[in-house]
XYZ file of C-alpha atoms in Angstrom:
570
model
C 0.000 0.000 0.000
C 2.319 2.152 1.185
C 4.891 1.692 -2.463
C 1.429 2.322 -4.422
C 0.889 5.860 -2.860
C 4.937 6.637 -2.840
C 4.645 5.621 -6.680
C 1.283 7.784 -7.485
C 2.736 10.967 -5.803
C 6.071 10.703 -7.979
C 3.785 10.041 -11.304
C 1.869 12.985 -9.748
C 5.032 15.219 -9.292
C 6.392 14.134 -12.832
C 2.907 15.455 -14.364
C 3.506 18.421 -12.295
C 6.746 19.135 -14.027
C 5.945 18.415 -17.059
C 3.013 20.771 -17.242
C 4.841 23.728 -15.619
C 7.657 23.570 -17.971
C 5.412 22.874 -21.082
C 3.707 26.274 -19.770
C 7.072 27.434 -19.804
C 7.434 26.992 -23.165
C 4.526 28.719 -24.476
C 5.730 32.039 -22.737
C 7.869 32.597 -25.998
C 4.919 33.177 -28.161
C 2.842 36.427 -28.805
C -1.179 35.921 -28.690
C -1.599 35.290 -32.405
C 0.931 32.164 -32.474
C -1.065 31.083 -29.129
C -4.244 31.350 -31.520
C -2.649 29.421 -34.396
C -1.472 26.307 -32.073
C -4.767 26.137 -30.393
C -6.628 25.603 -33.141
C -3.952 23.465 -34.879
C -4.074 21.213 -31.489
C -7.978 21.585 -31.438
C -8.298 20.218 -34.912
C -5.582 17.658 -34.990
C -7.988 16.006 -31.793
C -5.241 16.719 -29.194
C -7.843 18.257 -26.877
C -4.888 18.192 -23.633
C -2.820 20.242 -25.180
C -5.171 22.640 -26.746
C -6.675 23.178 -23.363
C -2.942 23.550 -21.903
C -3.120 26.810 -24.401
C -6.161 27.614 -23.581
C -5.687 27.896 -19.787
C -2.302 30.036 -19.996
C -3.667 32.184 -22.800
C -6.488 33.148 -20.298
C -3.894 33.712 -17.581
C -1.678 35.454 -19.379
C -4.463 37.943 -20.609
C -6.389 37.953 -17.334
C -2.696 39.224 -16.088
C -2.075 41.754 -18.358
C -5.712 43.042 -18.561
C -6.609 42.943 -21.680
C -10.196 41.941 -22.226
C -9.735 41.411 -25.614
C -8.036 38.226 -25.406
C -9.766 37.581 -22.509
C -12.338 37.051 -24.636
C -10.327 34.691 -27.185
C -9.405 33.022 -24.092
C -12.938 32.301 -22.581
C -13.677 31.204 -26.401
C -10.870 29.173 -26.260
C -11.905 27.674 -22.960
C -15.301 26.536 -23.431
C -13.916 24.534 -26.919
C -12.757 21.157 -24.099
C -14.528 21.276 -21.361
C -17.893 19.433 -19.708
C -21.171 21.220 -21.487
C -21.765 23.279 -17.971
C -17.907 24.785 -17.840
C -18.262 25.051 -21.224
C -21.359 27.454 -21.392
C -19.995 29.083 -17.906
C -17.372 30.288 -19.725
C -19.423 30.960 -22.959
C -21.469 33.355 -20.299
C -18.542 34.924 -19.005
C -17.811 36.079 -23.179
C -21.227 37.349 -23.494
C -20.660 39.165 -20.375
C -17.266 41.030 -21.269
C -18.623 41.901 -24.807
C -22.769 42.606 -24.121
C -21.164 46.720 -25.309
C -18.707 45.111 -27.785
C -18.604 47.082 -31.175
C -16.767 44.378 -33.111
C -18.930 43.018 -35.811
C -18.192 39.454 -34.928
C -20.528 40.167 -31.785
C -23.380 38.767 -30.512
C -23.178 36.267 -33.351
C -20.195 34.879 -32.038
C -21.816 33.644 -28.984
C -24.939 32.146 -30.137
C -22.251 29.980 -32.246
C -20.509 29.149 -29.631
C -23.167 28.078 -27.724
C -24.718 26.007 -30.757
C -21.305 24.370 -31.207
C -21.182 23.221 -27.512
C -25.252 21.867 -27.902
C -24.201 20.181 -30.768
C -21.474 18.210 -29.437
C -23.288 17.215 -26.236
C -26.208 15.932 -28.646
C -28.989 18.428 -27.773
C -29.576 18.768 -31.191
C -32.547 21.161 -30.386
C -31.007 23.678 -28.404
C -27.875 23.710 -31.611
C -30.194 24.410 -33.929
C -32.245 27.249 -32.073
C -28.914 29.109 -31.151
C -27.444 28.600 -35.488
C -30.530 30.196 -36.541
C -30.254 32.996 -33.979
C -26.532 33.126 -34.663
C -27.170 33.380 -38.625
C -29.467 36.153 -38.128
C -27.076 38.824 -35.933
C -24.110 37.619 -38.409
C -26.481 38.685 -41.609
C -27.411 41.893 -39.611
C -23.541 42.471 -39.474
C -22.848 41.382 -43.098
C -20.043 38.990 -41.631
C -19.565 36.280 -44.718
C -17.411 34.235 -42.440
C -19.746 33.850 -39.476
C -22.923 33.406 -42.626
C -20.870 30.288 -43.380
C -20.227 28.956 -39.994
C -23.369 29.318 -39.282
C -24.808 28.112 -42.970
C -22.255 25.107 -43.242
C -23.257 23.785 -39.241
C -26.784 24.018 -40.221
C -25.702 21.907 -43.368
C -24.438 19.404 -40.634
C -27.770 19.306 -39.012
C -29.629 18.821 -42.002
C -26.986 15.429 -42.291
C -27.891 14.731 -39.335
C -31.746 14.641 -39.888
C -31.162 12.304 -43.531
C -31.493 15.673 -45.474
C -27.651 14.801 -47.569
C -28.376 15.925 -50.371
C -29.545 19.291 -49.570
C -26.465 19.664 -46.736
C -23.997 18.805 -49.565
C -25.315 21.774 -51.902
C -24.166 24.081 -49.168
C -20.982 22.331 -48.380
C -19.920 22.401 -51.750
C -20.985 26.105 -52.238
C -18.823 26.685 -49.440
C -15.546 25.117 -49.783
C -15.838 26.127 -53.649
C -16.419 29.797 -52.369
C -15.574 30.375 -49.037
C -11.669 31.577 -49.412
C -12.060 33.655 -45.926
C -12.296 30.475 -43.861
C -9.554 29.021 -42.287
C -7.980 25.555 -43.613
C -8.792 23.942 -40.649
C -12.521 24.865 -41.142
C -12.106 24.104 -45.006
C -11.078 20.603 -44.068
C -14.180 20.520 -41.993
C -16.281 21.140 -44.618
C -14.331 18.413 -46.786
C -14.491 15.532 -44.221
C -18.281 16.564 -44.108
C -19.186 16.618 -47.550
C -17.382 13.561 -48.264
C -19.537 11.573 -45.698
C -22.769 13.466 -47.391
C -21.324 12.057 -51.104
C -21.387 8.262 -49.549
C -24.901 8.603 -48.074
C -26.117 9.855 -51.338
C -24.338 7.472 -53.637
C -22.355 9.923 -55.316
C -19.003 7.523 -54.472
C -16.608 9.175 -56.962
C -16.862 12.671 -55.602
C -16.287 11.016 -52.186
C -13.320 9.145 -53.679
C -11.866 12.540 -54.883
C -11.907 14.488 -51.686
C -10.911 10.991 -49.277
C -8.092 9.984 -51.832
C -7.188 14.245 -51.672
C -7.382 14.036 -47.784
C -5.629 10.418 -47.059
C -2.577 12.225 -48.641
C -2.692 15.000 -47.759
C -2.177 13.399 -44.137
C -0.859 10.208 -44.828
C 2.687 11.389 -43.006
C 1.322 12.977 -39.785
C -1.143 10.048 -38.696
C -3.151 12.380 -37.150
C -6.613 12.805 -36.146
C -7.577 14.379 -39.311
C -5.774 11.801 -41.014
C -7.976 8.765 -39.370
C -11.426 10.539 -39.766
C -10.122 10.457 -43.586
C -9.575 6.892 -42.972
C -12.645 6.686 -41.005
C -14.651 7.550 -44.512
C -12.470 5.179 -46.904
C -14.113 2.210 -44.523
C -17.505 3.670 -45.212
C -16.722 4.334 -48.885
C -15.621 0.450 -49.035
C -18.482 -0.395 -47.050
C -21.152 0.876 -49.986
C -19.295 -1.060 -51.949
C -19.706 -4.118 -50.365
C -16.023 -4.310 -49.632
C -16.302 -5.639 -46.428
C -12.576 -6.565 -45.933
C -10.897 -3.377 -47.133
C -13.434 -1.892 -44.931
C -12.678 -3.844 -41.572
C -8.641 -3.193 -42.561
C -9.030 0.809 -42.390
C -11.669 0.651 -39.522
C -9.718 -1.017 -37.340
C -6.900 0.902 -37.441
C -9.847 3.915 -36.660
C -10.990 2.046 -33.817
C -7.514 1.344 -32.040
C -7.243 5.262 -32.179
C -10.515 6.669 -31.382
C -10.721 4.803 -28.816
C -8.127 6.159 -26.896
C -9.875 9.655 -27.598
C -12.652 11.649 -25.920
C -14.103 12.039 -29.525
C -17.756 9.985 -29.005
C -19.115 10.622 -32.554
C -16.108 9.129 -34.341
C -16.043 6.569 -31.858
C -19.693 5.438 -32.499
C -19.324 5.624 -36.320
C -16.641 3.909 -36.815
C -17.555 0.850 -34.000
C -21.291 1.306 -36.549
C -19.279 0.971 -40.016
C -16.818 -2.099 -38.401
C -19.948 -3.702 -37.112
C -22.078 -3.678 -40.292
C -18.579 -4.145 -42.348
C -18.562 -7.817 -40.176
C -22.176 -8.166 -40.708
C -21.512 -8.106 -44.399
C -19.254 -10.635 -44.180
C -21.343 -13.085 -41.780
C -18.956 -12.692 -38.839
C -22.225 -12.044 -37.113
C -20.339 -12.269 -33.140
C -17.712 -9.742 -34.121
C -20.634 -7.552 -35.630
C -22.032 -7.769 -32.323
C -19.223 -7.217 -29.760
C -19.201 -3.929 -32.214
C -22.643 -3.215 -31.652
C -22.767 -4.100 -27.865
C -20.130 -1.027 -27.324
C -21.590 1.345 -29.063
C -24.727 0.527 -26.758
C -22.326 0.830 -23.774
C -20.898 4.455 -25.220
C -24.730 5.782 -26.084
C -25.263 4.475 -22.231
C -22.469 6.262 -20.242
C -23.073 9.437 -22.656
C -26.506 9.227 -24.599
C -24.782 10.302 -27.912
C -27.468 9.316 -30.345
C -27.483 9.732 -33.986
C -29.939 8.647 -36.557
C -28.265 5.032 -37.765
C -28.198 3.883 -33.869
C -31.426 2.191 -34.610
C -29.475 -0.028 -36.546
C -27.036 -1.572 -33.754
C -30.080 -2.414 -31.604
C -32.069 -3.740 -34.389
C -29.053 -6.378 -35.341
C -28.846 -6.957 -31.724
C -32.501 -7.956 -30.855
C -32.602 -10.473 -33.792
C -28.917 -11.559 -32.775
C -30.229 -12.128 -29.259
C -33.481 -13.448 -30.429
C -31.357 -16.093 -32.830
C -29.708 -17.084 -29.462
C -32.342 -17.650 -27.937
C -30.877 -15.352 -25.274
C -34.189 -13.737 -24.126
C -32.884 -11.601 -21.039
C -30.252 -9.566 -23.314
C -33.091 -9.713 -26.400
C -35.907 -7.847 -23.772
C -32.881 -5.474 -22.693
C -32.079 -4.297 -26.144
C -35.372 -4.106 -26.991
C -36.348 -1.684 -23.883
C -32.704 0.088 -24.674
C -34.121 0.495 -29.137
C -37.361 1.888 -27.291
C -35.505 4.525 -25.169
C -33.147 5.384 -27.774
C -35.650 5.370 -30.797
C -38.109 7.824 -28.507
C -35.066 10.272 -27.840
C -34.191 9.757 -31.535
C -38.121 10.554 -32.569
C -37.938 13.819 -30.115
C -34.929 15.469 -31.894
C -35.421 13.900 -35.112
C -39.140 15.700 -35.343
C -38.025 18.606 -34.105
C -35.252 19.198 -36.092
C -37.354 18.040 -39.125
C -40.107 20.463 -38.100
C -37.615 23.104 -36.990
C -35.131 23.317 -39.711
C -37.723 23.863 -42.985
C -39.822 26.545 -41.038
C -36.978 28.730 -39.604
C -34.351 27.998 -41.708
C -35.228 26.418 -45.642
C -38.290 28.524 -45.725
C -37.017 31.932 -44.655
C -34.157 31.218 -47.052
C -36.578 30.480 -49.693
C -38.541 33.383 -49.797
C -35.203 35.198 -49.138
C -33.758 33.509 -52.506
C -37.152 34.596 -54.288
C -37.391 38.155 -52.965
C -33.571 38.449 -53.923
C -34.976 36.823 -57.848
C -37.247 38.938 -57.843
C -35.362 41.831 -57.109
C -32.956 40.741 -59.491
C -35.699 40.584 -62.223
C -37.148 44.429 -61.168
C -33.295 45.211 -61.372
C -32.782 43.916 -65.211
C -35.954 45.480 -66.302
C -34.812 48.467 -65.157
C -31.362 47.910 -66.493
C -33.560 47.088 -70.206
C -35.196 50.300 -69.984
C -32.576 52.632 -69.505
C -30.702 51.031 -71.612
C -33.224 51.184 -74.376
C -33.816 55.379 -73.164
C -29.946 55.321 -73.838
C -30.482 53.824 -77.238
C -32.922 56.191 -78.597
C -31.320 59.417 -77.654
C -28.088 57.807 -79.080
C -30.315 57.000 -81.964
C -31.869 60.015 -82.106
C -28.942 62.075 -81.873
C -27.636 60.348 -84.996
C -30.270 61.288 -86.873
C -30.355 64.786 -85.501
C -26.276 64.757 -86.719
C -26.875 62.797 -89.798
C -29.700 65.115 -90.945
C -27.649 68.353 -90.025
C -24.342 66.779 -91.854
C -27.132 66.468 -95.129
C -27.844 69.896 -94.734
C -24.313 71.109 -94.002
C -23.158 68.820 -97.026
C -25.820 70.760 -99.071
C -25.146 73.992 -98.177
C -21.857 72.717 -98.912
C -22.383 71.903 -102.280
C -24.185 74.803 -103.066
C -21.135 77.629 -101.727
C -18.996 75.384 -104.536
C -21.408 75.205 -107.246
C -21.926 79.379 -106.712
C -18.092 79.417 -106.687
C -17.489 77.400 -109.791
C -20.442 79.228 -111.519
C -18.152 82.915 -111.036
C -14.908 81.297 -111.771
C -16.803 80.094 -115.119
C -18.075 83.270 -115.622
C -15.353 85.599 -114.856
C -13.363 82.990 -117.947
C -16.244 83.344 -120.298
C -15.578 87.600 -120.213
C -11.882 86.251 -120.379
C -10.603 88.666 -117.584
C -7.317 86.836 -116.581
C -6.562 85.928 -112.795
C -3.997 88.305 -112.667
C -6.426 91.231 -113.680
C -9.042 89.816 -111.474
C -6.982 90.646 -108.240
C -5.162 93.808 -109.568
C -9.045 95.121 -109.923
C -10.012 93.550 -106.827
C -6.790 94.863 -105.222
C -7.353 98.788 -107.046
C -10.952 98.733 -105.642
C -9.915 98.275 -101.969
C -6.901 100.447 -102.881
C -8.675 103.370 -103.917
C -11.553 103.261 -101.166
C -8.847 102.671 -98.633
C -7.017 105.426 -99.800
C -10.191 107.316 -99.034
C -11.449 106.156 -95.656
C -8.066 105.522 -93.945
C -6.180 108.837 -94.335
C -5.117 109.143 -90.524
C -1.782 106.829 -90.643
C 1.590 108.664 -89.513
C 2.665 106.831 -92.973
C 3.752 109.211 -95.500
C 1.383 108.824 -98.881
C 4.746 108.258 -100.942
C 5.702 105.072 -98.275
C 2.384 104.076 -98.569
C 1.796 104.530 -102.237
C 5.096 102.786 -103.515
C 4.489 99.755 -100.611
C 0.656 99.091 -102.646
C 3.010 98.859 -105.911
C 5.132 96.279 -104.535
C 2.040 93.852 -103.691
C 0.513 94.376 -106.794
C 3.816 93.175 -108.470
C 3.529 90.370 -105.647
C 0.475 89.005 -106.857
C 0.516 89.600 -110.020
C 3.380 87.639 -110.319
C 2.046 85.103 -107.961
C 4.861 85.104 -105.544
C 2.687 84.283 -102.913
C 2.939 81.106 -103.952
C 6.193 80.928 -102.746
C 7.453 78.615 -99.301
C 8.464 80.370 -96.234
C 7.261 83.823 -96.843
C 6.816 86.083 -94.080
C 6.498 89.756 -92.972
C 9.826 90.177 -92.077
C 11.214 89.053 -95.321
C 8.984 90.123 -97.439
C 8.831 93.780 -95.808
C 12.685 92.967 -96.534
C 12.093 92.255 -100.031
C 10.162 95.565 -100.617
C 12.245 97.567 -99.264
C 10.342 98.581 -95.910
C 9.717 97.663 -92.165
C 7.705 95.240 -90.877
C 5.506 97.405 -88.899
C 4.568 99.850 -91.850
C 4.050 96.798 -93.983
C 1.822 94.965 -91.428
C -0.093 98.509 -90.834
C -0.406 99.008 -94.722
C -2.155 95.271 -95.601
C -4.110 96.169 -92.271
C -5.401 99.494 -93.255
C -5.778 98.871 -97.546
C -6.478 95.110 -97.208
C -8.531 94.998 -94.327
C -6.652 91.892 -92.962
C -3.872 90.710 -91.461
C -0.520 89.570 -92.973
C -1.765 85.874 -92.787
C -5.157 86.435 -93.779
C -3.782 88.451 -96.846
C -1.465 85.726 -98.003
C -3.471 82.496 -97.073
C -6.771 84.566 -99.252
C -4.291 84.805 -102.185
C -3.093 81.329 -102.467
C -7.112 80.283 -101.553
C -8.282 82.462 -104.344
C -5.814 81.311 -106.612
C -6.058 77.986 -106.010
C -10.405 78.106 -106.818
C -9.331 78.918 -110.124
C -6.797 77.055 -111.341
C -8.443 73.865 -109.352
C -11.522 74.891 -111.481
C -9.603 75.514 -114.796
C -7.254 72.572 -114.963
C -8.141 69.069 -114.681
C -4.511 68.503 -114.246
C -3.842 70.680 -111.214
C -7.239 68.724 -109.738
C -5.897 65.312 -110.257
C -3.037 65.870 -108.214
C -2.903 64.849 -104.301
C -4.158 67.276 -101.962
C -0.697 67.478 -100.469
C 1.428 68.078 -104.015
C -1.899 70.543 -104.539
C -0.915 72.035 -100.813
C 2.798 72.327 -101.657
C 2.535 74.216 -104.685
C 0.271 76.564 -102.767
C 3.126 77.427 -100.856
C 1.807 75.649 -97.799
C 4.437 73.331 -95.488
C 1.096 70.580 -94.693
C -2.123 69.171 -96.105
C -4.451 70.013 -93.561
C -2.518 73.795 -93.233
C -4.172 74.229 -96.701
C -7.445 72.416 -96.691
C -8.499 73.792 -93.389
C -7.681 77.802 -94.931
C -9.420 76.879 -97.863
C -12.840 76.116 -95.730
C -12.093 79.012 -93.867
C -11.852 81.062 -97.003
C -15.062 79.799 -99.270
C -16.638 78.384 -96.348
C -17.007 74.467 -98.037
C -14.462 71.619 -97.870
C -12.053 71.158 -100.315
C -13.360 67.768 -101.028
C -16.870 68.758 -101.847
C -15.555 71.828 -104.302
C -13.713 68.985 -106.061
C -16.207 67.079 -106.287
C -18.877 69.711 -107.621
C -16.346 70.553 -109.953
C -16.314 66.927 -111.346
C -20.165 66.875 -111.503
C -20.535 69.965 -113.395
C -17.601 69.273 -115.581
C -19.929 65.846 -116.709
């Protein structure tokens, strides 16, 4: 007696060590590295050292004061413990954040709550606290916490036989849901695999086990045998019985030495019907008999447990073993009338609060969509019109401009052909032109500080300048040309200004325009050159140069004179 109690208090003060200087270790780490090895602990199902975490990240935070991870700790807390520590300390985080302004509030505790119902089987009170949860987190317009919430409620509907519909939002989700974490990802995977095998849809299942068995084939860790867990199921719907029993019991040696009940159960329910298929009827039973022992120290039910105690009663019954028959029987009773209770609520439950609301949510948001595209169609076609109408309004005025056009041209051609048929030469044209402004200039503008002489032998200078078109010249300008005639600049400018009535540039660009009517008019050669070689022998340095001072000038493009020209040359 007395070497048993020496031996349990050194085990005792070796635990004792170890735990203080595995705390020890963890003081190294900042609170988001804390965060990161609690959940990898928490979902690699190593729930003693998660909790380790969890206990000196709540001490730690608790010391330093700062409620915010006090909060993460309490959440952190309530993830391993007994369902009343757990939802004391799910309190406590509803207490510290009641005036929270973080968006991930309430929502986060009705979660919490849901999660902790869920995994002490009080399916009821899970359900209630998801739909709650899914409201404040649509309220918030948190997407993660809509998919926590969406995706457990997919779990639910598993639960209830509803597969098909849970793995429509588990594959929405993992397809979509890039702000979860991995760890919740793989969730979703493990769960939507098991959905695939219930609803016969084996390859998909084979895709994401196959993806998952490698993905963990080197750790051998938890995830890694709930992977495992589904490749005996997947072997089991296909009536390979042996492969099956091979991967189960491998799942069974570990789970069992786990506090995880539902992976227990499942895979003691998969090994048992795996030995059923293959008439090993007493190891199908010892399977069955401790699942009935589990459901009995824990009542964990789920909706195949009818199955065990249906096996077992006609086992029993085939024994003739009537004691054990009578006590499954009243065990299938109790079982199948805590099965009915959360089975019909859930069933009842889950349509009317959740499917339904989300229905009529789907067909407001269709029907929105359809008011939306209507309006989208008529604006659109508003848009259309004007745009349509607004090309006719500019196609109609470009007629009208194109005919007014033609008609400057054709009045323009018309003088040029009538100014030939009196044969008055171009050169007399703009010396009489030229002497007609001269002499009324003369007359009106007699208040220049120019002497008459200046003025008089500057007028002779042009008139030899145009008449002997050297206008047509490159690179003429005032300054060179006041050069060439033997004056300034200034008198020259104030000279064209005064007897003109025009500018330098105006004066020149109106002689090369004018000249260039009549000789485009007159010779079929000039008009077949290009408007450039036409532009060049103008004296201008660029096409557009010329053809924009010849609109300016006889107010019609150059391309409609030419072609009037054509028309009345036919």
């Amino acid at each position: 007696m007395k070497l048993t109690y020496c031996i349990l208090i050194i085990l005792s003060y070796n635990l004792l060590c170890s735990q203080n200087r595995s705390i020890d270790s963890l003081k190294k780490y900042s609170y988001k590295e804390l965060q990161e090895k609690f959940y990898d602990y928490n979902y690699d199902g190593q729930p003693e050292q998660s909790r380790m975490i969890a206990q000196y990240y709540i001490a730690k935070s608790k010391q330093e004061k700062n409620n915010l991870q006090i909060a993460e700790g309490y959440a952190f807390m309530c993830v391993n413990e007994n369902e009343r520590d757990a939802l004391k300390y799910i309190d406590s985080l509803a207490e510290l954040t009641k005036n929270s302004k973080e968006n991930i509030y309430p929502t986060r505790i009705y979660l919490l709550r849901a999660n902790i119902y869920f995994k002490f089987n009080d399916q009821k009170k899970a359900l209630n606290n998801y739909i709650i949860g899914l409201k404040y987190a649509k309220q918030n317009n948190n997407k993660r916490q809509i998919a926590l919430a969406e995706t457990n409620i997919a779990y639910l509907n598993s639960y209830i036989g509803k597969d098909s519909e849970a793995a429509k939002v588990l594959r929405y989700y993992l397809d979509n849901a890039f702000y979860l974490t991995e760890n919740e990802l793989e969730k979703i995977r493990l769960n939507l695999a098991d959905c695939y095998i219930e609803i016969n849809n084996l390859d998909s299942a084979k895709i994401l086990i196959s993806r998952g068995l490698g993905a963990f084939k080197n750790k051998k860790t938890y995830r890694y045998y709930q992977y495992l867990t589904l490749a005996g199921f997947y072997n089991l719907r296909l009536k390979k019985y042996q492969l099956a029993i091979n991967d189960l019991l491998l799942c069974k040696r570990y789970f069992l030495a786990t506090d995880d009940i539902r992976n227990k159960n499942y895979t003691l329910l998969y090994l048992g019907k795996s030995y059923t298929g293959l008439n090993e009827n007493e190891k199908a039973a010892e399977s069955f008999v401790k699942i009935d022992s589990m459901v009995h120290k824990n009542n964990y039910v789920f909706l195949e447990l009818g199955e065990a105690y249906t096996y077992l009663i006609d086992y029993y019954k085939e024994k003739k073993d009537k004691e054990k028959q009578l006590y499954y029987i009243e065990r299938f009773l109790k079982i199948n009338q805590m099965l009915d209770s959360q089975f019909k609520y859930v069933s009842r439950e889950l349509p009317r609060r959740y499917d339904t609301p989300k229905l009529i949510h789907e067909k407001e948001t269709i029907i929105n969509e359809l008011k939306n595209k209507k309006k989208i169609f008529y604006f659109s076609l508003v848009i259309l019109l004007l745009i349509l109408l607004i090309l006719i309004f500019l196609y109609n005025k470009s007629k009208k401009s194109e005919k007014q056009y033609r008609k400057i041209a054709q009045d323009l051609i018309q003088k040029v052909q009538a100014d030939n048929r009196i044969h008055l030469p171009i050169e007399s044209q703009q010396q009489n032109s030229f002497n007609t402004i001269e002499q009324e200039n003369i007359k009106d503008k007699n208040t220049s500080v120019i002497s008459k002489n200046v003025v008089q032998a500057v007028l002779k200078e042009l008139e030899i300048f145009e008449i002997k078109k050297q206008f047509l010249n490159k690179g003429i300008t005032l300054g060179n040309l006041a050069k060439k005639i033997k004056t300034n600049s200034k008198y020259l400018s104030e000279i064209i200004n005064t007897h003109k009535g025009k500018n330098f540039a105006a004066y020149l660009n109106d002689l090369r325009i004018d000249y260039a009517i009549n000789k485009l008019a007159e010779s079929k050669k000039f008009r077949s050159y290009k408007i450039s070689s036409i532009a060049d022998e103008l004296g201008y340095n660029t096409e557009q140069a010329f053809t924009l001072a010849f609109k300016k000038r006889t107010g019609t493009p150059l391309s409609i004179y030419l072609k009037e020209i054509e028309k009345m040359g036919r």
